[in-house]
Coordinates of C-alpha atoms in Angstrom, one line a residue:
X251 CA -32.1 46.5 -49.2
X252 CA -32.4 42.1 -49.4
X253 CA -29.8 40.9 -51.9
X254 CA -30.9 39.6 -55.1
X255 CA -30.5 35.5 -55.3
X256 CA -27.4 35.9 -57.7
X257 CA -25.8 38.2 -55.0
X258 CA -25.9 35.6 -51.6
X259 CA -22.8 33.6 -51.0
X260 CA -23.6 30.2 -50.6
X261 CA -20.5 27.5 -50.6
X262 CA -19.7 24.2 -52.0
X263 CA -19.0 21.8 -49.2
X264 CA -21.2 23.2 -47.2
X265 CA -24.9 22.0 -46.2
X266 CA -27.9 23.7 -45.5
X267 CA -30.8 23.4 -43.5
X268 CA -34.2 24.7 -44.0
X269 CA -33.7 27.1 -41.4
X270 CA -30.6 29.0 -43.4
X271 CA -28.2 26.8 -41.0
X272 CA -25.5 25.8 -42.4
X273 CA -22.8 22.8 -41.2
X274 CA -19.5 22.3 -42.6
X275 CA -16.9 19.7 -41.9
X276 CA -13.8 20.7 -40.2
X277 CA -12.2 17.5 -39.7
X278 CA -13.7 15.6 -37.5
X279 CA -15.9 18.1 -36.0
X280 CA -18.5 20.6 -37.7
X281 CA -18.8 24.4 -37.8
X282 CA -22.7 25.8 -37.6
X283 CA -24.0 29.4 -38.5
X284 CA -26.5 31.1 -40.6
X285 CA -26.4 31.5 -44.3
X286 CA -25.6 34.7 -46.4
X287 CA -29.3 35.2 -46.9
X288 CA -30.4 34.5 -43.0
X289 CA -28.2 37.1 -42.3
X290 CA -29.4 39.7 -45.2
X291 CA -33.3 39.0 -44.9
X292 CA -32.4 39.7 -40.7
X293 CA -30.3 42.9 -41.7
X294 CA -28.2 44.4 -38.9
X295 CA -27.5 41.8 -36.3
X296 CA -27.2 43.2 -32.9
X297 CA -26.8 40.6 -30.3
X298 CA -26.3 36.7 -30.8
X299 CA -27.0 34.2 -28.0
X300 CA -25.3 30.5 -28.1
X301 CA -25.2 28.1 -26.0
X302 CA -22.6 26.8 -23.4
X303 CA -20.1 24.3 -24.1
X304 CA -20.5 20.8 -23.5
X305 CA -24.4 21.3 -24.4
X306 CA -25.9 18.6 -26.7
X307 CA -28.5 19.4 -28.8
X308 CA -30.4 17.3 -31.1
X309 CA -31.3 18.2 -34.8
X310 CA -33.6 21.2 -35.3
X311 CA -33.9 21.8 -31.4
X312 CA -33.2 25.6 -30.7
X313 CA -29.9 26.6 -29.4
X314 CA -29.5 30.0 -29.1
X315 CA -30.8 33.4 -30.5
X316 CA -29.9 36.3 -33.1
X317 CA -31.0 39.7 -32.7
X318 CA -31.5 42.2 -35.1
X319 CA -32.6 45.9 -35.6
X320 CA -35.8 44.1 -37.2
X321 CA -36.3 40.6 -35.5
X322 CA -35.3 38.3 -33.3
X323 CA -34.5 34.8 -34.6
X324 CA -33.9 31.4 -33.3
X325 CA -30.9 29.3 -34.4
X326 CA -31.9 25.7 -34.9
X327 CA -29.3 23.2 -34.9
X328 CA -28.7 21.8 -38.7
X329 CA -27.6 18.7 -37.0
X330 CA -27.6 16.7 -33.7
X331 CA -24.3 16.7 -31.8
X332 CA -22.5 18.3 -28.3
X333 CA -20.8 21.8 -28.8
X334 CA -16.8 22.2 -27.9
X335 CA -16.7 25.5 -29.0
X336 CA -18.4 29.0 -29.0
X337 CA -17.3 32.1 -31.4
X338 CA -17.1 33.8 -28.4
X339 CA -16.4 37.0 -31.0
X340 CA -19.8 37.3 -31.6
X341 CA -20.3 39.1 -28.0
X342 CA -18.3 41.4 -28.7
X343 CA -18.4 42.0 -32.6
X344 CA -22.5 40.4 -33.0
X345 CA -21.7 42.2 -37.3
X346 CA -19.4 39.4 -38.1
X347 CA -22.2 37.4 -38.2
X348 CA -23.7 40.1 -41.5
X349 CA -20.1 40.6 -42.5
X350 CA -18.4 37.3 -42.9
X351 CA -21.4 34.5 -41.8
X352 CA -19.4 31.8 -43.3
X353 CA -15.9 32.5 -41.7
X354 CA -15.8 35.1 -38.6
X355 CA -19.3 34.9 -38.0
X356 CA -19.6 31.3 -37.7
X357 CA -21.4 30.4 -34.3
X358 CA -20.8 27.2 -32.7
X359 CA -18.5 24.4 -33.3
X360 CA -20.4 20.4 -32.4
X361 CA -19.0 17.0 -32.1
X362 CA -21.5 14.9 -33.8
X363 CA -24.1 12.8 -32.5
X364 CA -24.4 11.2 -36.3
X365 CA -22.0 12.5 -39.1
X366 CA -24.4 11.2 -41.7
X367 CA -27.3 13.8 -40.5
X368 CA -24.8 15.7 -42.6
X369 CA -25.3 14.1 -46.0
X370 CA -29.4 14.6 -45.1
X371 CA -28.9 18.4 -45.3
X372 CA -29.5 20.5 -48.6
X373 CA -26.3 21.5 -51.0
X374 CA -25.9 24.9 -52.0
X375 CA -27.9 24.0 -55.5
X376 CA -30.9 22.7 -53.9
X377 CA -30.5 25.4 -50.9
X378 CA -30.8 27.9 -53.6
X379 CA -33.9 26.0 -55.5
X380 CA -35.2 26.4 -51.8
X381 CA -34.6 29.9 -52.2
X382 CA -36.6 30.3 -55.3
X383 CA -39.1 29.1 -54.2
X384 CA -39.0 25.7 -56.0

């Protein structure tokens, strides 16, 4: 059963993409995952395939893969950059990604390539107007 729009978690400080990514600022460096309703519309998430580290990606190229019991999705990258770190927890625990998608279940970590491709992504009010459709 989908969650209704007033049930998703969606947080300030983070951005969105039009994929569900989202990025959030860690310092100098920026976490990437799926948002609350990526996660909810894919419903029981299986497997999760990320990339190695020290591979660059720029923004909106694939890198990587989330399985499901319904679908399997491609993760786009919310922003260009090289990744320095892999939740190598998903492997093991692929849930976290259902169960917490903003903290344990975040997926890769990336230096970079522009910091301001951050400012270009969506806020969680006009992620949610995306949501609805407007």
């Amino acid at each position: 059963m989908a969650k209704e729009l007033s049930q998703l978690i969606l947080k300030d400080g983070y951005r969105y993409a039009k994929d569900h990514e989202w990025a959030a600022k860690t310092g100098e460096t920026f976490r990437v995952g799926i948002s609350d309703y990526a996660q909810d519309q894919l419903g029981d998430i299986v497997f999760v395939e990320l990339p190695e580290v020290g591979a660059e990606f720029a923004k909106g190229e694939a890198f990587g893969t989330v399985e499901s019991t319904k679908a399997v999705s491609e993760l786009y990258m919310p922003m260009g950059g090289r990744v320095l770190a892999v939740n190598t927890a998903l492997a093991e625990a692929p849930e976290r990604v259902n169960t917490s998608p903003y903290d344990d279940g975040w997926m890769i970590e990336i230096a970079p390539a522009d910091p301001a491709e951050f400012e270009t992504l969506m806020d969680k009010a006009a992620y949610l107007d995306l949501l609805k459709g407007n």
